[in-house]
CSV table of C-alpha atoms and ligand atoms in Angstrom, one decimal:
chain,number,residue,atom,x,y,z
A,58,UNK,CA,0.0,0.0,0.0
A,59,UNK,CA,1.3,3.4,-0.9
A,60,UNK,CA,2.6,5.4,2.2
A,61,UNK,CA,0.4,8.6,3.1
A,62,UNK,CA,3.0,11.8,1.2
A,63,UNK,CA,4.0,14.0,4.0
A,64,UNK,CA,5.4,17.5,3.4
A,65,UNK,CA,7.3,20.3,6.4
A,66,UNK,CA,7.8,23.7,5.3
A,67,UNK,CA,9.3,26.9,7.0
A,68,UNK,CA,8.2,30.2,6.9
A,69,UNK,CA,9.3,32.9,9.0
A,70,UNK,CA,10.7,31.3,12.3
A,71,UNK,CA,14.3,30.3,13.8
A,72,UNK,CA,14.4,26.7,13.1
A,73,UNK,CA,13.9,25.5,16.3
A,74,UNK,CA,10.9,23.4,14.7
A,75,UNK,CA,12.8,21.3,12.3
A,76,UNK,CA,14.9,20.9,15.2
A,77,UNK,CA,12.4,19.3,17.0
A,78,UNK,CA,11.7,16.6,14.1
A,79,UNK,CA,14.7,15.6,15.0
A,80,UNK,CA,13.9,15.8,18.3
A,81,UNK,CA,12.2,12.6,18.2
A,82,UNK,CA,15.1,10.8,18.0
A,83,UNK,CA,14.9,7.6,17.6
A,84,UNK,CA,11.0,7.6,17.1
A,85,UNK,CA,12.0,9.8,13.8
A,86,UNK,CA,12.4,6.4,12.1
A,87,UNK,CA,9.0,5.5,13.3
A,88,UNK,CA,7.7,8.3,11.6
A,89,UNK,CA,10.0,7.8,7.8
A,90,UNK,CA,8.7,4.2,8.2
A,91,UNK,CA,5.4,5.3,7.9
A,92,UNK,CA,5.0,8.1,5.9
A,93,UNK,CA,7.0,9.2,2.4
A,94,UNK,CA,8.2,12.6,2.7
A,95,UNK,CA,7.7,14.7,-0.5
A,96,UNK,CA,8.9,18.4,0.6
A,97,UNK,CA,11.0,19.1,3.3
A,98,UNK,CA,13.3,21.9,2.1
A,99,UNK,CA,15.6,22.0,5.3
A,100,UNK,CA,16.7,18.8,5.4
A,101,UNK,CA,16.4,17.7,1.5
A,102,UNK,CA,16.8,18.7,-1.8
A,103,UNK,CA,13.6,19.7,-3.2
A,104,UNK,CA,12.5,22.3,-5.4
A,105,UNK,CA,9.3,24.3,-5.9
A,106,UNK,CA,8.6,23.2,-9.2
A,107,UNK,CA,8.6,19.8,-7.6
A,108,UNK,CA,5.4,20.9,-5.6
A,109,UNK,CA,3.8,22.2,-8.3
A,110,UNK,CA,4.2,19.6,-11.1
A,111,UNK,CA,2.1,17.3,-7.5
A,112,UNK,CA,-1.7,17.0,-8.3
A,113,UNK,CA,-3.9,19.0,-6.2
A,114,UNK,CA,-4.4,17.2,-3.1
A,115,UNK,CA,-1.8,14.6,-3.2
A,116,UNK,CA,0.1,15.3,-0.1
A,117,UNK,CA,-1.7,13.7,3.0
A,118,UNK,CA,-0.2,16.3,5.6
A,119,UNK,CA,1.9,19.3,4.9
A,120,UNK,CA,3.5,20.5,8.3
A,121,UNK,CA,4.0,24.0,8.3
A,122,UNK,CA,6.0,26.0,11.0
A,123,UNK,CA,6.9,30.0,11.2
A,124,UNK,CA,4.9,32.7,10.6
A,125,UNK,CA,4.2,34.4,7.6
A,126,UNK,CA,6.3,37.5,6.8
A,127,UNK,CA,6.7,37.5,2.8
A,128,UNK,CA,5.3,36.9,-0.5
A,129,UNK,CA,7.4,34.0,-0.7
A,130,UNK,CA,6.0,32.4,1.8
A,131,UNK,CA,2.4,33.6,1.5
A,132,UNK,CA,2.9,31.9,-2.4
A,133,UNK,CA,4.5,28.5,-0.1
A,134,UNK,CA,2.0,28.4,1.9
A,135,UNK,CA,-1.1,28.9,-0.1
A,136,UNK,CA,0.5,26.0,-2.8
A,137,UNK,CA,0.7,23.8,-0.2
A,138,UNK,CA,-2.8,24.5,0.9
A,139,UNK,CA,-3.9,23.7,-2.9
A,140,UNK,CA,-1.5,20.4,-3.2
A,141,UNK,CA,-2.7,19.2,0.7
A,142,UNK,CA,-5.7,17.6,2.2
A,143,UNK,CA,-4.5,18.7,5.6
A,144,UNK,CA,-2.2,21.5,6.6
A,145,UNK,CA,-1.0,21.4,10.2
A,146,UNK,CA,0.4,24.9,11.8
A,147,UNK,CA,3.3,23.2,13.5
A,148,UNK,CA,4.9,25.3,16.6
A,149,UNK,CA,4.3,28.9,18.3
A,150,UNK,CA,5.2,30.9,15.0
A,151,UNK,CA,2.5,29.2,12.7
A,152,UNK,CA,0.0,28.7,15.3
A,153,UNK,CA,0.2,32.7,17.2
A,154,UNK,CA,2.3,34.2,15.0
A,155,UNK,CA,5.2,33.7,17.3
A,156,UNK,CA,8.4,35.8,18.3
A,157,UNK,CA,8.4,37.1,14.5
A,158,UNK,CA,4.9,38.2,15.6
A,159,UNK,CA,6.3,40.9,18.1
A,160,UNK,CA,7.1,42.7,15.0
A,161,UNK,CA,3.9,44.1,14.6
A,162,UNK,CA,5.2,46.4,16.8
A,163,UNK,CA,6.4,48.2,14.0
A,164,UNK,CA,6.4,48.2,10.4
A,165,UNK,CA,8.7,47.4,7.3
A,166,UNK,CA,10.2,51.3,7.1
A,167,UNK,CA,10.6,51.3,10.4
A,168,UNK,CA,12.7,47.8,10.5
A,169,UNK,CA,14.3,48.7,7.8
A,170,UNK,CA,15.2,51.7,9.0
A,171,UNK,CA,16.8,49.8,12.3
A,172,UNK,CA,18.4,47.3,10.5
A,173,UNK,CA,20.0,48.7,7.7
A,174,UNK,CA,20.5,52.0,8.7
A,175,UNK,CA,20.8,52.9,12.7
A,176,UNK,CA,22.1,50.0,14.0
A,177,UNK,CA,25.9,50.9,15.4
A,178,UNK,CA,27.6,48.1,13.9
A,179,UNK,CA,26.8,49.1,10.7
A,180,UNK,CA,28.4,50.7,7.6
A,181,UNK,CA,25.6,51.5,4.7
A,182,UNK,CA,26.7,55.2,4.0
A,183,UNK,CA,25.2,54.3,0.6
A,184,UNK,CA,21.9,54.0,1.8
A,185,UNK,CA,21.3,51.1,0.5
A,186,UNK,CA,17.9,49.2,1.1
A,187,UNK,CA,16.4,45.6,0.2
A,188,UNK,CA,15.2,46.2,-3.0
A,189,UNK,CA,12.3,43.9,-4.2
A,190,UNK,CA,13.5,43.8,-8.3
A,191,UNK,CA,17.4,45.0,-8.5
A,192,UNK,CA,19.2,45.2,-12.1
A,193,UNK,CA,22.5,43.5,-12.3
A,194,UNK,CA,24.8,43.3,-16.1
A,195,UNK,CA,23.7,39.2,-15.7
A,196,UNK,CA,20.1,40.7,-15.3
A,197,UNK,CA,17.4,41.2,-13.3
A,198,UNK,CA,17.5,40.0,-9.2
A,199,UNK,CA,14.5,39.7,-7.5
A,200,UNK,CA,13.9,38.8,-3.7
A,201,UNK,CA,10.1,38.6,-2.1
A,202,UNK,CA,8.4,41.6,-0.5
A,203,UNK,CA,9.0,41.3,3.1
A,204,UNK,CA,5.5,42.7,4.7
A,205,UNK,CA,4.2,45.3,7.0
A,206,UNK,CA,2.2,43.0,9.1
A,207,UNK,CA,3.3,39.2,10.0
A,208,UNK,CA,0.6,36.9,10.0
A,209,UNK,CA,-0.5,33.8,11.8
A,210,UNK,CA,-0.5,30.7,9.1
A,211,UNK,CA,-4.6,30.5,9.3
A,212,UNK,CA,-4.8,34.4,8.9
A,213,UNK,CA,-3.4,33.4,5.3
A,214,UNK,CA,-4.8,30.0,4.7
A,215,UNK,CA,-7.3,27.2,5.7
A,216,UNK,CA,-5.2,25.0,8.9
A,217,UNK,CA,-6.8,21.9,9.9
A,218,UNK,CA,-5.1,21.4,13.3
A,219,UNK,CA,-2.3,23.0,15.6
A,220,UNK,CA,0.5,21.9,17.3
A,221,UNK,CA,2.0,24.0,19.6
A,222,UNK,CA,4.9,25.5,21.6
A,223,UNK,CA,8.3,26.7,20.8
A,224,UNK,CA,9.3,24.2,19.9
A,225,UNK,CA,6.3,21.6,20.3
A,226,UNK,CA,7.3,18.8,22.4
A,227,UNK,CA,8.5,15.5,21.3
A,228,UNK,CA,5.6,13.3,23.1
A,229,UNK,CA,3.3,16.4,22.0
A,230,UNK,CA,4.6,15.9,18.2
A,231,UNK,CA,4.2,12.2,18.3
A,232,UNK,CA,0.7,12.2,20.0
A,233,UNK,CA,-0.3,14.3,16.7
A,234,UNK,CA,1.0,12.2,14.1
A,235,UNK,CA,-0.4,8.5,15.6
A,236,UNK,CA,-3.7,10.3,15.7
A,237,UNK,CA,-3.2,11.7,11.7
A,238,UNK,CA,-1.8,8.6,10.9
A,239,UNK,CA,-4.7,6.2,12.4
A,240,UNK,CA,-7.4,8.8,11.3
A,241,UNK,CA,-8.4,9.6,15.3
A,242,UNK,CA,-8.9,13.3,15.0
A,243,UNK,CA,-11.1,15.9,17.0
A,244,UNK,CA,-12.8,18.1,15.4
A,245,UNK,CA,-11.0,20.1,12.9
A,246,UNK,CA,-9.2,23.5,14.4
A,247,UNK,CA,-8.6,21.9,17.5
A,248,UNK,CA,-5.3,22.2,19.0
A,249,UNK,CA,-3.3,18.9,19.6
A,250,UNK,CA,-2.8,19.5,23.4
A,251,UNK,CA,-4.7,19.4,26.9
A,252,UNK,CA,-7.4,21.9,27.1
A,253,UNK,CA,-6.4,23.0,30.7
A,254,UNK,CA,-4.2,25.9,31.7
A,255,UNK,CA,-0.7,24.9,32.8
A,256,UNK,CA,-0.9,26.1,36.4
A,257,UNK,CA,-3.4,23.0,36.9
A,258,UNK,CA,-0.6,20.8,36.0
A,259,UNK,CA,2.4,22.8,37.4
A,260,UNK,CA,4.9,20.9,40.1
A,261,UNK,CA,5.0,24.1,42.1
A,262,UNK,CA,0.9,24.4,42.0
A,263,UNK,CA,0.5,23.3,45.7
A,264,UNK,CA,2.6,26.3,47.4
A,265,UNK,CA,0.4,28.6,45.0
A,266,UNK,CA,-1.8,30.3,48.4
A,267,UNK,CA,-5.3,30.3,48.0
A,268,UNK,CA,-4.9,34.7,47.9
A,269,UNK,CA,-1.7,35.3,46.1
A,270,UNK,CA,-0.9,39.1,47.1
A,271,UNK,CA,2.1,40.6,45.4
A,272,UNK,CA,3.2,44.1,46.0
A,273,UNK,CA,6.3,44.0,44.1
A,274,UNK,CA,7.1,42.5,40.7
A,275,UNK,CA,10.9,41.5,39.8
A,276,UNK,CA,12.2,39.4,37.0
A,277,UNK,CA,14.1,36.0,37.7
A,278,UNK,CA,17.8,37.7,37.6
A,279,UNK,CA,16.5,40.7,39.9
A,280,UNK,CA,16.0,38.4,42.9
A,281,UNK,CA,17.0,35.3,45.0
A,282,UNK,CA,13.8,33.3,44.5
A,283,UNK,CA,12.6,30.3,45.9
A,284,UNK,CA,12.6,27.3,42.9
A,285,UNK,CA,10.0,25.6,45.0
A,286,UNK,CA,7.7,28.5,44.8
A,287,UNK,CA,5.4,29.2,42.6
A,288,UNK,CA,6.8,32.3,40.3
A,289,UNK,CA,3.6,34.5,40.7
A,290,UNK,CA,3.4,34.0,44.2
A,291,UNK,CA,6.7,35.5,44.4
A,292,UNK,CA,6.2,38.7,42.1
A,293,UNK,CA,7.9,36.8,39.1
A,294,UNK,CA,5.5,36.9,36.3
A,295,UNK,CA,4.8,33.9,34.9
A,296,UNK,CA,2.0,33.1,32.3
A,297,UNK,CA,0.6,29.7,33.5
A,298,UNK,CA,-2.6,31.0,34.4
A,299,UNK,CA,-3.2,31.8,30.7
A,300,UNK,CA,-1.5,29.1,29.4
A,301,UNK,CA,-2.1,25.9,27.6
A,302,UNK,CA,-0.6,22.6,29.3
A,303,UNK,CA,0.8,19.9,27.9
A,304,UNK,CA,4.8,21.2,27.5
A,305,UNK,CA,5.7,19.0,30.5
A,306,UNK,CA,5.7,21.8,32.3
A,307,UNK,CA,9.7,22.7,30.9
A,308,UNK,CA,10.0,26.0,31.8
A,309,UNK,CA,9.0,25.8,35.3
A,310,UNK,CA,11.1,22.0,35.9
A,311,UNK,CA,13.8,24.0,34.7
A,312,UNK,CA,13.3,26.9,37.5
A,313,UNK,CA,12.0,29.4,35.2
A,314,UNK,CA,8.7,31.0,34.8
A,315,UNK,CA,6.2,30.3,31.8
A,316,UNK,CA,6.2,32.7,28.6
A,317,UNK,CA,3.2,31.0,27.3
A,318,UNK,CA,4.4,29.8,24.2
A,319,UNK,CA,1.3,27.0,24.4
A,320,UNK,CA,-0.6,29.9,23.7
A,321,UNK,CA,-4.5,30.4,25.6
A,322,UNK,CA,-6.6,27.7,26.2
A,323,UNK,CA,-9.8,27.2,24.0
A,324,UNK,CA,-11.6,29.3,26.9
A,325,UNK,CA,-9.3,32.0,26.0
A,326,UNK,CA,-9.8,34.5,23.6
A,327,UNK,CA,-6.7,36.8,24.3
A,328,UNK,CA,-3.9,35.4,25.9
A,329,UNK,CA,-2.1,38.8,27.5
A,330,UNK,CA,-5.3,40.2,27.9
A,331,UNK,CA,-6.0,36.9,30.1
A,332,UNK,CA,-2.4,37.0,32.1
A,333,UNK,CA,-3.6,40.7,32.8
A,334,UNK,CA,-6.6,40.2,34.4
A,335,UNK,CA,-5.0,37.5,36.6
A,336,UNK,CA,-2.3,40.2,37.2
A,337,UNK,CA,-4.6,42.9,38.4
A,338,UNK,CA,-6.5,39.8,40.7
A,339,UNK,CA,-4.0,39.6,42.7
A,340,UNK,CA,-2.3,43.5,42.9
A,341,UNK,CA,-2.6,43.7,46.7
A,342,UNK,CA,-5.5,42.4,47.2
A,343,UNK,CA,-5.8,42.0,50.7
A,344,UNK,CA,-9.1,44.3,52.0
A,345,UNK,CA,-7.0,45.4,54.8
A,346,UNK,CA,-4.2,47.0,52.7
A,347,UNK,CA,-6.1,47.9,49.3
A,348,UNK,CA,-3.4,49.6,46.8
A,349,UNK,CA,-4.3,53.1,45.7
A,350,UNK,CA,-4.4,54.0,42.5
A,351,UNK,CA,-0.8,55.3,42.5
A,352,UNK,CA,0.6,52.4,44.1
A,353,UNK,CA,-0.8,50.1,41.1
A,354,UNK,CA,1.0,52.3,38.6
A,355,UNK,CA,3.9,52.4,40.5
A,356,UNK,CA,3.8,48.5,40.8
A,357,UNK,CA,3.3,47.9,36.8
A,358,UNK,CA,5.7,50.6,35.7
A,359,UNK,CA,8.4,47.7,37.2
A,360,UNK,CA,7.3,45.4,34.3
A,361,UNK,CA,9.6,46.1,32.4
A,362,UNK,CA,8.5,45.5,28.5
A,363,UNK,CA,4.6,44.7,28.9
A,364,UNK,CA,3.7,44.0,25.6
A,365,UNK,CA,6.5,41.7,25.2
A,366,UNK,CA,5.8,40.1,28.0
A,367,UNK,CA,1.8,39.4,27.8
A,368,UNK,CA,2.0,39.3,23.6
A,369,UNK,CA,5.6,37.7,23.5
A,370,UNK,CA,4.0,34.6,21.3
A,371,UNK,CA,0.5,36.0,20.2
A,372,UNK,CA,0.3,39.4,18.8
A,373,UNK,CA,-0.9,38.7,15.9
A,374,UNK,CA,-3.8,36.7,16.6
A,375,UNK,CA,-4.6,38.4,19.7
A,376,UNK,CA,-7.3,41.3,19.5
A,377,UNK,CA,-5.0,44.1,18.9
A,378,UNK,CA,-3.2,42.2,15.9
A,379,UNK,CA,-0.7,45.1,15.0
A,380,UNK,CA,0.3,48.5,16.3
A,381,UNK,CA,-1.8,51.4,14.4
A,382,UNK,CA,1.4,53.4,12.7
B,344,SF4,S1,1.9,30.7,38.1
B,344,SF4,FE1,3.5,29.6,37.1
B,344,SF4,S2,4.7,28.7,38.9
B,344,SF4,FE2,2.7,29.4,39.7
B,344,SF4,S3,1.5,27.5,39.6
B,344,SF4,FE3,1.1,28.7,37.7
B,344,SF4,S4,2.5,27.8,36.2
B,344,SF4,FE4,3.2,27.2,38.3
B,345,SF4,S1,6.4,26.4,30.5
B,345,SF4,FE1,5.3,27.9,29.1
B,345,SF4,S2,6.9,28.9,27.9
B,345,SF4,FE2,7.8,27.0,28.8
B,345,SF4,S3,7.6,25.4,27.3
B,345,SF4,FE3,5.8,25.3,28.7
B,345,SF4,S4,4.2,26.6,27.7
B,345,SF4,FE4,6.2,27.1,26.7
C-alpha cells in the first residue's frame, strides 16, 4: 500500500521546529517508516517546481512551522494548501504568530530603518535598502516583498489542526502524528494538546496560596527566588494562568517562569489580555491593605516591556493584531 506523502515547510521562524523533528530521536524512524516525505526543504533537496508539477491534493499532511512574513512564503503556503488535504500549523510561529509576531510592533520602514541603517555596527553610507527587483549586467534579481504585518498561518490559509509551543514537544509531536496517521482526529481547528491551563498541571501548583498578594514585581535575575515556589506567588511573572498545558511543564522544571508559548486555552480568547486580568486579581488584594491608584502604577511601571511580556507569542492573533502606525 502506498505510504500517506507528508510535506514540512518553513516560513518565518528560527528553526527550532525542524529541530524538533529531529527531536524525536529515535521515534523519527518511526515516523520515515510510515510516511513518504515529499517536501522538506531544510533537510532535502527539493525544489518548488517539484510541488507544483504534485496533483492537487496529493500530499496527505503538509507541516508548516513559522509565521508568515513574505510573498514568498504567502505563495509557499497557499501551494501547499492547494496540493494538501490537511495543513498542520506546526509550533508557536505558525500557530500565534510567534516571536516574529512581536514585530507588529512596527512596520517594514521602520525595521528597515533599524536594520539597515541605525544599527551601530553598521556601515551603509550608501543607503542602500532591500530592493524587491534590482538590475544587475547578468540581469534582473528579485527577492520577495518582506510585509508590514506578519501573519499567523490561518490568517493566510485554511489550517486543519495546531500543534504548539516553541518548539512543540516531542511526546506532544508524536501524540499528533499517531492520531493523523490512524485517522483519530477531534474536530478540525482543535489544537493537539490538553485543554487546561498549565498552572493545573504545574509541580509548584500546591505552594500557590489560596490569595496570592504581590506588591512588588521582579524578573528572575533581579531576585533570589525560591525554585519551589510558585513564580507569581513570588512577584515573578509567569503566564501559567493563561497558558495551555501539555509542555511537560519545561520551563518551570527548569526553574524558570512560563512565557506561554502553548498559547491560551480554548476558553481564551486573548492570551495577554487573560495573564492581565490574573495580574490585576492579585495586585494587593488584601481588604485590609487595598493599593491606591498610584501604588498600582507604581507596581506595573516595574514590568519592564509589557507588551512583550503578555504578547511575546501572540500578537498577531490576539485582539490588537498590530500596532496602528
Ligand atoms: S503561576 Fe507559574 S509557577 Fe505558579 S502555579 Fe502557575 S505555572 Fe506554576
Ligand atoms: S512552560 Fe510555558 S513557555 Fe515554557 S515550554 Fe511550557 S508553555 Fe512554553
Amino acid at each position: 500500500m502506498a505510504k500517506p506523502k507528508v510535506a514540512f515547510y518553513w516560513c518565518a521562524s528560527c528553526g527550532g521546529c525542524e529541530e524538533a523533528v529531529v527531536d524525536l530521536a529515535e521515534n523519527i524512524l518511526k515516523v520515515v517508516e510510515a510516511v513518504d516525505i515529499v517536501f522538506w526543504p531544510v533537510a532535502m533537496d527539493f525544489k518548488r517546481s517539484d510541488v507544483e508539477a504534485m496533483p492537487d491534493k496529493s500530499i496527505a499532511v503538509s507541516f508548516i512551522n513559522g509565521a508568515v512574513r513574505t510573498s514568498e512564503q504567502e505563495e509557499m503556503v497557499k501551494l501547499l494548501r492547494k496540493k494538501s488535504q490537511m495543513v498542520i500549523a506546526f509550533g508557536s510561529c505558525a500557530h500565534l504568530g510567534g516571536i516574529p509576531g512581536l514585530a507588529n510592533f512596527w512596520d517594514r520602514k521602520s525595521i528597515f530603518e533599524r536594520a539597515y541603517k541605525e544599527v551601530p555596527s553598521l556601515e551603509n553610507s550608501n543607503n542602500v535598502f532591500p530592493q524587491t527587483k534590482t538590475q544587475v549586467k547578468e540581469g534582473e534579481l528579485e527577492l520577495p516583498e518582506f510585509y508590514d504585518t506578519v501573519y499567523a498561518l490561518d490568517q493566510v490559509i485554511d489550517v486543519d489542526y495546531y500543534i504548539p509551543g516553541c518548539a512543540p514537544p516531542p511526546d506532544i509531536i508524536m501524540n499528533g502524528v499517531e492520531a493523523i496517521l490512524k485517522g483519530e482526529l477531534p474536530p478540525k481547528g482543535t489544537v493537539l494538546a490538553p485543554d487546561r491551563a498549565l498552572c493545573d498541571t504545574c509541580p509548584l501548583k500546591d505552594s500557590k496560596s489560596e490569595k496570592i498578594s504581590i506588591k512588588e514585581i521582579k524578573r528572575v535575575h533581579e531576585t533570589e527566588f525560591d525554585p519551589e515556589k510558585c513564580f507569581l506567588e513570588q512577584g515573578i511573572i509567569c503566564l501559567g494562568p493563561a497558558t495551555r498545558s501539555g509542555c511537560g511543564e519545561r520551563c518551570i522544571n527548569a526553574k524558570m517562569p512560563c512565557r506561554g508559548c502553548f498559547g491560551p486555552t480554548s476558553a481564551v480568547i486573548d492570551q495577554g489580555a487573560k495573564m492581565l486580568s490574573a495580574l490585576a486579581s492579585i495586585l494587593g488584594i488584601e481588604d485590609e491593605e487595598k493599593m491606591s491608584e498610584e501604588d498600582v502604577t507604581k507596581l506595573l511601571d516595574q514590568i519592564a516591556d509589557p507588551a512583550g511580556t503578555f504578547y511575546r507569542f501572540s500578537l498577531p492573533t490576539s485582539i490588537l493584531r498590530r500596532r496602528r502606525m
